[in-house]
Structures are given as structure tokens and as C-alpha cells.
PDB file of C-alpha atoms in Angstrom:
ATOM      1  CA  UNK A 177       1.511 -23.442 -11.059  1.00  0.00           C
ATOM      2  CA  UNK A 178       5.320 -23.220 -10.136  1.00  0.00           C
ATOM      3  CA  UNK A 179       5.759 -19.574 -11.461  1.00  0.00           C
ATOM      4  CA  UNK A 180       4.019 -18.483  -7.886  1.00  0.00           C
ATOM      5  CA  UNK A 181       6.655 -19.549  -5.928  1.00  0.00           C
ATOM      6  CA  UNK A 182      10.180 -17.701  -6.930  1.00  0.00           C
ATOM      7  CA  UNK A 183      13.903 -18.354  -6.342  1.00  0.00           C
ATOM      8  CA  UNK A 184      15.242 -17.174  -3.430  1.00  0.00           C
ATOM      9  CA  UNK A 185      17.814 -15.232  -5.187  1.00  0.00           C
ATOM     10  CA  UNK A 186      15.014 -13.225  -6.983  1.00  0.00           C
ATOM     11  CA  UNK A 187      13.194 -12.292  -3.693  1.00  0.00           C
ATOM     12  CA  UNK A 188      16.796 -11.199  -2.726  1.00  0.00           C
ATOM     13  CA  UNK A 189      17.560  -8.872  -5.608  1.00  0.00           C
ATOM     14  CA  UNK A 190      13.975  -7.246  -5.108  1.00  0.00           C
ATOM     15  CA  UNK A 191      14.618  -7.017  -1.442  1.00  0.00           C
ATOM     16  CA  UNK A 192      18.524  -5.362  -1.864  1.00  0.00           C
ATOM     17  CA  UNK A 193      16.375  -3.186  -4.885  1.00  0.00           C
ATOM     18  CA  UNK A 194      14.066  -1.814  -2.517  1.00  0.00           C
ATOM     19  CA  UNK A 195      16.349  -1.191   0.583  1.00  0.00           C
ATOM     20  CA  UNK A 196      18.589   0.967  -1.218  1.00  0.00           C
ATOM     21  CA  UNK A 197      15.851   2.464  -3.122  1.00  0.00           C
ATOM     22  CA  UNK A 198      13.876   3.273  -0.426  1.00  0.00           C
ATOM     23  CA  UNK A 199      17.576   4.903   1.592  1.00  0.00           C
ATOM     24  CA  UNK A 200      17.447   7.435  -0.946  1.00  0.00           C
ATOM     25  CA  UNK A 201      14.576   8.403  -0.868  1.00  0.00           C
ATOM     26  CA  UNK A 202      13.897   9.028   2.359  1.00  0.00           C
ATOM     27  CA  UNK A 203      16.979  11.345   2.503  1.00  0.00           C
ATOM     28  CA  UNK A 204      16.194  12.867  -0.894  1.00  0.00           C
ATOM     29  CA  UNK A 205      12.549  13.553   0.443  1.00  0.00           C
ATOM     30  CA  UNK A 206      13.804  14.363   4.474  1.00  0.00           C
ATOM     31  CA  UNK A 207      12.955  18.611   3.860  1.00  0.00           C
ATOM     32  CA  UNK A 208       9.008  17.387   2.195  1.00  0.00           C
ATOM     33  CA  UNK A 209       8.561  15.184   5.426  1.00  0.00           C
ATOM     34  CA  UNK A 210       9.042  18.303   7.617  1.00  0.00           C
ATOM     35  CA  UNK A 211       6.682  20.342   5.518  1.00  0.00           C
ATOM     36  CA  UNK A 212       4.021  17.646   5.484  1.00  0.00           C
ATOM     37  CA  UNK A 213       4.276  17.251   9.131  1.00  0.00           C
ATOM     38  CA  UNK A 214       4.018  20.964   9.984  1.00  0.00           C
ATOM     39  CA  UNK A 215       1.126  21.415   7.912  1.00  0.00           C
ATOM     40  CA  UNK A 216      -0.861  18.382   9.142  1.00  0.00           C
ATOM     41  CA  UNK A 217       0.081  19.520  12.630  1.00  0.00           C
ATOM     42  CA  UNK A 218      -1.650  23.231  11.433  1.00  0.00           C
ATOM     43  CA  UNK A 219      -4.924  21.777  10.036  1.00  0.00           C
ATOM     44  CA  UNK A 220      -5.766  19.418  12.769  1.00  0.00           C
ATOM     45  CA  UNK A 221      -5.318  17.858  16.189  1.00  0.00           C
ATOM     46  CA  UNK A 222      -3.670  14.634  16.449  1.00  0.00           C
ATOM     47  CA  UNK A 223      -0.497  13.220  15.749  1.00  0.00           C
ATOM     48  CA  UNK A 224       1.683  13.624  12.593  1.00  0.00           C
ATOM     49  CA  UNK A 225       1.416   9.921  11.380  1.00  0.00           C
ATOM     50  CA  UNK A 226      -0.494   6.678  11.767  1.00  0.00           C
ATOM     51  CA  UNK A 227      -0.014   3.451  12.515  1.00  0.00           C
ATOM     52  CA  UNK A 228      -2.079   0.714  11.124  1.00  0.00           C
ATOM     53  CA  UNK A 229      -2.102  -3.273  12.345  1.00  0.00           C
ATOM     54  CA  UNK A 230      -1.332  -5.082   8.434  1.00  0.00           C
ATOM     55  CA  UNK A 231      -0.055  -8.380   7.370  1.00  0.00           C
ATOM     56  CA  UNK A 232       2.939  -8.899   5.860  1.00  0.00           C
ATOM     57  CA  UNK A 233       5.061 -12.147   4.084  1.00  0.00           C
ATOM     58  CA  UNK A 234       4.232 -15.204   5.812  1.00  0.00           C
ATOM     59  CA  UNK A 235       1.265 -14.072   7.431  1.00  0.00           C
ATOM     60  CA  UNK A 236       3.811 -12.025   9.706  1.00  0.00           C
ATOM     61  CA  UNK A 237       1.641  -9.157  11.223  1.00  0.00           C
ATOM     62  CA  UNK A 238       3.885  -5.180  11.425  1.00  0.00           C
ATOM     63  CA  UNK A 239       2.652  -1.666  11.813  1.00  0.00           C
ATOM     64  CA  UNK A 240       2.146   0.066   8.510  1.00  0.00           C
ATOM     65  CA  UNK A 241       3.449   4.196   8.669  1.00  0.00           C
ATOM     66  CA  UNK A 242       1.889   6.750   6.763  1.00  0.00           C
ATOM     67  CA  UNK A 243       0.913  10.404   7.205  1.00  0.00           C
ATOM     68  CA  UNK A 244      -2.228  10.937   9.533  1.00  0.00           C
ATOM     69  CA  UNK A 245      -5.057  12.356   7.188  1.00  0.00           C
ATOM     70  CA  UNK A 246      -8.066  11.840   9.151  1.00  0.00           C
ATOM     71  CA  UNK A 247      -9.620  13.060  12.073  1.00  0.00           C
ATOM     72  CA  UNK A 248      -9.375  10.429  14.895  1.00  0.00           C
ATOM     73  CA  UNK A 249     -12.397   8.334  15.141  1.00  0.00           C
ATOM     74  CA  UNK A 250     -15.221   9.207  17.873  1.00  0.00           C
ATOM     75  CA  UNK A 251     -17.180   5.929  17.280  1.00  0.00           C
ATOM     76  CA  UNK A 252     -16.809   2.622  15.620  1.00  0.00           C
ATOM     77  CA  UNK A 253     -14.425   2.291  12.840  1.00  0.00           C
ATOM     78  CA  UNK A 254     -14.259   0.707   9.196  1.00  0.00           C
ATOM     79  CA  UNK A 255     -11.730  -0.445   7.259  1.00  0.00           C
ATOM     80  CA  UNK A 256     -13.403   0.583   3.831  1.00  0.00           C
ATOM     81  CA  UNK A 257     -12.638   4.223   2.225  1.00  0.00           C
ATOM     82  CA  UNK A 258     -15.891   5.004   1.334  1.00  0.00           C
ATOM     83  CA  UNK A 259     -17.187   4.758   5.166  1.00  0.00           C
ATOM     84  CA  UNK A 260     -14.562   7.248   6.579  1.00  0.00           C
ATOM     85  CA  UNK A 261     -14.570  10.049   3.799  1.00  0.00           C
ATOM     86  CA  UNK A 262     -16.376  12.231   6.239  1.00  0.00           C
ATOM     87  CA  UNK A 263     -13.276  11.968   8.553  1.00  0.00           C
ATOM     88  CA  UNK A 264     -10.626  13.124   6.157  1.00  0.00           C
ATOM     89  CA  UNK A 265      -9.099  16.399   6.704  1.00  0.00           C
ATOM     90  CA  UNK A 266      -8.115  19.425   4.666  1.00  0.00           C
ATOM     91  CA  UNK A 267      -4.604  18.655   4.290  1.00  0.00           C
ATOM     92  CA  UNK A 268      -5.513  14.827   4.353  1.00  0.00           C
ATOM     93  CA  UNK A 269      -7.544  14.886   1.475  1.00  0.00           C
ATOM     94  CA  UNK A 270      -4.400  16.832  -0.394  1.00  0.00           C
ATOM     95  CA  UNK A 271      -2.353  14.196   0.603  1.00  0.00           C
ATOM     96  CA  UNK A 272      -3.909  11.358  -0.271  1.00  0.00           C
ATOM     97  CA  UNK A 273      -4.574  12.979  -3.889  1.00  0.00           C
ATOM     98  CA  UNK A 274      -0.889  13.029  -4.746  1.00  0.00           C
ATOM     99  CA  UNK A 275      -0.261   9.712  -2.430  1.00  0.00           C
ATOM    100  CA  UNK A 276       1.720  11.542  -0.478  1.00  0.00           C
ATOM    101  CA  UNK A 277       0.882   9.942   2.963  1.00  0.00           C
ATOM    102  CA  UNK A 278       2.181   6.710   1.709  1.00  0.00           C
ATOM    103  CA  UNK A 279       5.531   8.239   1.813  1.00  0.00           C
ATOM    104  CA  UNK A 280       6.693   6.616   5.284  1.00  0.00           C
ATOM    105  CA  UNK A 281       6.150   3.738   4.487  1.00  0.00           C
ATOM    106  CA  UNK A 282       9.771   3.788   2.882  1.00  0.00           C
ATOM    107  CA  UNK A 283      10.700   3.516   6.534  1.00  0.00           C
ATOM    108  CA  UNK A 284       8.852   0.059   6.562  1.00  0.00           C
ATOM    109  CA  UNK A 285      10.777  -0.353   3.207  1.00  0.00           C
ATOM    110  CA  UNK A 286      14.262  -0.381   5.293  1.00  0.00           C
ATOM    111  CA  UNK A 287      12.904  -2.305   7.974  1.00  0.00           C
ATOM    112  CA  UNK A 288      11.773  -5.112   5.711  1.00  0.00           C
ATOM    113  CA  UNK A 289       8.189  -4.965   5.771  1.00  0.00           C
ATOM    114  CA  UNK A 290       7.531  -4.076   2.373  1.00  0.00           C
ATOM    115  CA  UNK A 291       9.353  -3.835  -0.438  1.00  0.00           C
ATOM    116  CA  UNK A 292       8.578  -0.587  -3.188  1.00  0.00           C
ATOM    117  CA  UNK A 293       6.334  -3.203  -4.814  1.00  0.00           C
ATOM    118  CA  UNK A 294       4.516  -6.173  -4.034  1.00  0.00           C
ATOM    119  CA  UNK A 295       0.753  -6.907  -3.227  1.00  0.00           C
ATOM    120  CA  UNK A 296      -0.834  -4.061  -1.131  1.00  0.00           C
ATOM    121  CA  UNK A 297      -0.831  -5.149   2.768  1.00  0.00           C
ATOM    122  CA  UNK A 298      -4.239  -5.678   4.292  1.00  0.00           C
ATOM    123  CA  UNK A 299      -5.500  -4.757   7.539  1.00  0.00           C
ATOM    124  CA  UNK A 300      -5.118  -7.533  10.167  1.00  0.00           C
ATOM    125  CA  UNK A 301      -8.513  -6.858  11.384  1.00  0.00           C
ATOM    126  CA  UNK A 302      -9.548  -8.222   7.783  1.00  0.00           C
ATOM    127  CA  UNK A 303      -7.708 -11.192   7.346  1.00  0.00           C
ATOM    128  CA  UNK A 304      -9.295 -13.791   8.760  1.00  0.00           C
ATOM    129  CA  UNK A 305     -12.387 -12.730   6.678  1.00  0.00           C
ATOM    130  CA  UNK A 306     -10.061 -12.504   3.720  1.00  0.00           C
ATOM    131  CA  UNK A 307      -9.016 -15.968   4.171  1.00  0.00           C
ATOM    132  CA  UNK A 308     -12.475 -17.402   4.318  1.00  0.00           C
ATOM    133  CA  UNK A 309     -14.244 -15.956   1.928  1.00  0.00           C
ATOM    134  CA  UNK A 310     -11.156 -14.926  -1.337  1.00  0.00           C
ATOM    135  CA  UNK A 311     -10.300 -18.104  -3.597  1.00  0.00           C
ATOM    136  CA  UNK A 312      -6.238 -18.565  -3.260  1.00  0.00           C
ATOM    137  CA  UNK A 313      -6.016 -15.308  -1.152  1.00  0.00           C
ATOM    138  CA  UNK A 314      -2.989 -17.411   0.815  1.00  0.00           C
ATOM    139  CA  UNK A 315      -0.905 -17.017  -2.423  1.00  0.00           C
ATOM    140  CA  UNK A 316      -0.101 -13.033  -1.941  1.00  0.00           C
ATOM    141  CA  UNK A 317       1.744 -14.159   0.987  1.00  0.00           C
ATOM    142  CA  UNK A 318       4.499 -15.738  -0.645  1.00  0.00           C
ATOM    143  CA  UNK A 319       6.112 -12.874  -1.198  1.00  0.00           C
ATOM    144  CA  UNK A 320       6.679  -9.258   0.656  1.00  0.00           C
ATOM    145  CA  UNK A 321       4.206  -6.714   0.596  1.00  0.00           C
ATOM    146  CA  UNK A 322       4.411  -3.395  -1.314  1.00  0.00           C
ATOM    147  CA  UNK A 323       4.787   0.348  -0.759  1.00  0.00           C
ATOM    148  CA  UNK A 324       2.359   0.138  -4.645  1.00  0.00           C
ATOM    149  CA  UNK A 325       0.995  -2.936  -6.600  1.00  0.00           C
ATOM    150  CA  UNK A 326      -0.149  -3.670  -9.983  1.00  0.00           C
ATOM    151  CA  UNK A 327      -3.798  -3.673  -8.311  1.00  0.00           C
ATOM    152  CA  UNK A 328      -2.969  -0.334  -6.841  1.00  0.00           C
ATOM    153  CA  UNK A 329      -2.767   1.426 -10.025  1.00  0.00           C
ATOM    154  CA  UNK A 330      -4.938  -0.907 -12.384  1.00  0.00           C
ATOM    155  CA  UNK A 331      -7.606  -0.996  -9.769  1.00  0.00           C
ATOM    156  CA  UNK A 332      -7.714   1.218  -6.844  1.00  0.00           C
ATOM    157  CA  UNK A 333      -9.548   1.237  -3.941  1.00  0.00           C
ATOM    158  CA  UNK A 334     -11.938  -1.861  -2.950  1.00  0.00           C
ATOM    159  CA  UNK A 335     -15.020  -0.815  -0.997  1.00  0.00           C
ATOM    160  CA  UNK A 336     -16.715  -4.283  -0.126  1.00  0.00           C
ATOM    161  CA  UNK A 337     -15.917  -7.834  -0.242  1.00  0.00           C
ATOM    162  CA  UNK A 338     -16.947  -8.236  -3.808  1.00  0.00           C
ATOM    163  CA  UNK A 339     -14.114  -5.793  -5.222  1.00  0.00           C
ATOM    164  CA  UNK A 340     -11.649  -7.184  -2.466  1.00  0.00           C
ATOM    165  CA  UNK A 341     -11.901 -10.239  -4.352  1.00  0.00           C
ATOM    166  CA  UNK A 342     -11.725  -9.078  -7.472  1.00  0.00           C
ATOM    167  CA  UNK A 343      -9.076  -6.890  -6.842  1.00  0.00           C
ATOM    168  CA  UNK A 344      -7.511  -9.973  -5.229  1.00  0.00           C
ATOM    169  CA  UNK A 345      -7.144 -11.284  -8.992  1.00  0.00           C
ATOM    170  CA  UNK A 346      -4.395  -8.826 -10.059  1.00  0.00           C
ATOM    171  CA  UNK A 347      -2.461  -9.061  -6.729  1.00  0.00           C
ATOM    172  CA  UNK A 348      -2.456 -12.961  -8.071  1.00  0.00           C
ATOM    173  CA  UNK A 349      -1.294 -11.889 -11.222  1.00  0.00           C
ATOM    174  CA  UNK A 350       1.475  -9.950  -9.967  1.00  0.00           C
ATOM    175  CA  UNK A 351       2.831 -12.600  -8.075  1.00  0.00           C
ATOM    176  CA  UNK A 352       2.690 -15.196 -11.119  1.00  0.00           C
ATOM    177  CA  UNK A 353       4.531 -12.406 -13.296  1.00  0.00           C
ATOM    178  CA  UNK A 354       7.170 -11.253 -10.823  1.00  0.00           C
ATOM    179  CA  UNK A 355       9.823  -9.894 -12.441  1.00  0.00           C
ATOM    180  CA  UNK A 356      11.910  -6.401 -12.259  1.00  0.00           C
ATOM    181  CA  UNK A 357      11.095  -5.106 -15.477  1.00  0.00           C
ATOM    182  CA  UNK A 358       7.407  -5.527 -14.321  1.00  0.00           C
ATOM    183  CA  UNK A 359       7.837  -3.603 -11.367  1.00  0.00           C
ATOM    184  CA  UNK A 360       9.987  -1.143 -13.130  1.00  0.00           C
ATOM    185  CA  UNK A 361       6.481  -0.817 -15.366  1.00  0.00           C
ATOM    186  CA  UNK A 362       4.930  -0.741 -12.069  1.00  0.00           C
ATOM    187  CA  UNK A 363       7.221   1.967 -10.209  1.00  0.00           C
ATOM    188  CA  UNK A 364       6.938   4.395 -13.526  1.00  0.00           C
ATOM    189  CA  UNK A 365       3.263   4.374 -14.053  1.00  0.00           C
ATOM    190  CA  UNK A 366       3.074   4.929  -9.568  1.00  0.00           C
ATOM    191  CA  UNK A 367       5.421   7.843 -10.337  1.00  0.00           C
ATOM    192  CA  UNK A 368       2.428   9.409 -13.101  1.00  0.00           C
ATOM    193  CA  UNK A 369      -0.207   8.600 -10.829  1.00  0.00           C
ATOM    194  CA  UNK A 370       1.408  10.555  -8.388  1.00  0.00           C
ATOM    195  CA  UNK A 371       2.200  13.756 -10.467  1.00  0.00           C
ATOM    196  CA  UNK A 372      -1.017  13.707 -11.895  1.00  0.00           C
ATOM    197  CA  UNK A 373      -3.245  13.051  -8.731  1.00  0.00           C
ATOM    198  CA  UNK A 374      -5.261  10.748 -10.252  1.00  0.00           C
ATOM    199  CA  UNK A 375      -7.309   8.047  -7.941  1.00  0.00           C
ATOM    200  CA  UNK A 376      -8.661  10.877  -5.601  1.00  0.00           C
ATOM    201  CA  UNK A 377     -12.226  10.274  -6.737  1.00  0.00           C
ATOM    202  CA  UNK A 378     -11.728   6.431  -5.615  1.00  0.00           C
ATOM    203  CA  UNK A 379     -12.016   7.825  -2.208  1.00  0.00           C
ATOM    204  CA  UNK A 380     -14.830  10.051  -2.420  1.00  0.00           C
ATOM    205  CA  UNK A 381     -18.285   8.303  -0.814  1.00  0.00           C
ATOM    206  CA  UNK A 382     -20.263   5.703  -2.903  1.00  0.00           C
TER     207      UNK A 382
END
């Protein structure tokens, strides 16, 4: 189908969209960023934010920011929620309730590795796995990554390879529907999601 691959001027307009966007709000949100930081920095040891290997446009590989809420691991690691709920802090749990640690990530927003939305970006440890085993999974690529994705708030969290792949359905679907009225639709119901902390039980262990 032709109505995955868009116009160049159309990945432009979303890209100019989200820059500017994503400028105000990080100067809007500047005094929350130094609350969140002092109060991670109160409830546990370890740095203020994280940075996470993911794959963006093209395959292109960048470091995804966000707001540290876990403890740092002691042992092998997991890229699934469910396995590292025991790690998540007081504060981090808060956070991620109210998405608040995705906030940096409007950083990556100016830099140009995500725009506000777009398919979620995967970890680069999972992508080759990804590749293999999710029918069309090559597709999301085509365009940039997002801060929040129709998947993000019509499915949530994906805990195995199973719900990867059929989360993997409505990234697909976004990409065939692009448009800015959709991710208006897709910004506004992020924006509720946040305020009402809904999606916090996604994380909680199987």
C-alpha cells in the first residue's frame, strides 16, 4: 500500500510541529524538571535521568532521556515492565503514573529523534528479535519515532513477544493513517491519560 510511505513535505510539517512544540514546553515545564529532579535525587541513589540504547527512523540507533525511576540493576536485566516492577522506586512509581518521566524526551524532540508522536521507539537490544519474528515490523521505520503513539494509549505496555506483535498492529496503523488531525486526536487523549494517571496498573507484575 502507498499510504505507508508519505510526502516529504508531510514528514516536514510534523517535524517543524514537533520542534517548536516540544521548545515550549520544555521552557514552560523548566521549574517541574527541577522539582522532579530534587525529589528523585531525595528518594534514591543514582542519577537524575536515564539513558536507554533505542532505534529511531531508518533503523538509526540514539539514546532515549527520561527521568530515572528505578533502582539500578544488581543482576541481569530485562527489557519487559513486568520483570523490573520490583526495582521501581517511590518517586518512580509516581512518575511513571502521571508519565511524567517521559518528559525529557522533549529534549530528543529538539534534537530530532522523535517527534511528539510517532511509533514508540524500541530498545536496540530488541530489534534484531523484533525483526525476525514481527510480520512488516520494518514499516514503523519509515517514519520518526514518538514521544506517545496511538499504541501507547490504545494499548499500553507489551510484556512478551506475543503482545509486541500485536501491539505492533496499531503502530502499523498509525503509520498508514498519518495525518495531523490524527495526532492532534492522539496528543489530546496523551494529555487525559496524563491528568488522570491512568496505565499505572499496566506496570504492576503479571
Amino acid at each position: 500500500s502507498r499510504d505507508f510511505f508519505k510526502p516529504r513535505l508531510e514528514h516536514a510539517a510534523t517535524r517543524a510541529f514537533s520542534f517548536v512544540a516540544a521548545l515550549l514546553a520544555l521552557v514552560i515545564l523548566f521549574p517541574l524538571f527541577g522539582l522532579i529532579a530534587l525529589a528523585i535525587k531525595l528518594d534514591s541513589r543514582g542519577p537524575v535521568f536515564f539513558l536507554h540504547a533505542r532505534v529511531g527512523r531508518r533503523g538509526r540507533p540514539f539514546k532515549l532521556i527520561k527521568f530515572r525511576t528505578m533502582h539500578p540493576p544488581t543482576g541481569t536485566t530485562s527489557e519487559w515492565v513486568r520483570d523490573n516492577h520490583a526495582r521501581i522506586t517511590r518517586v518512580g512509581a509516581w512518575l511513571r503514573r502521571f508519565r511524567l518521566d517521559e518528559l525529557p524526551q522533549f529534549v530528543n524532540a529538539l534534537r530530532g529523534d522523535v517527534n511528539l508522536v510517532g511509533p514508540r521507539p524500541h530498545p536496540a537490544s530488541n530489534f534484531a528479535l523484533f525483526m525476525e519474528h514481527i510480520p512488516h515490523y520494518w514499516i514503523r521505520f519509515a517514519v520518526r519515532p514518538g514521544i506517545t503513539g496511538w499504541a501507547q494509549i490504545r494499548y499500553g505496555y507489551a510484556n512478551d513477544l506475543a503482545e509486541e506483535t500485536e501491539k505492533a498492529r496499531y503502530d502499523l496503523y498509525y503509520v498508514k493513517h498519518m495525518s495531523f488531525a490524527f495526532d492532534l486526536r492522539i496528543l489530546f487523549d496523551t494529555i487525559k491519560t496524563c491528568f488522570l494517571g491512568r496505565g499505572a496498573a499496566a506496570s504492576a507484575p503479571a
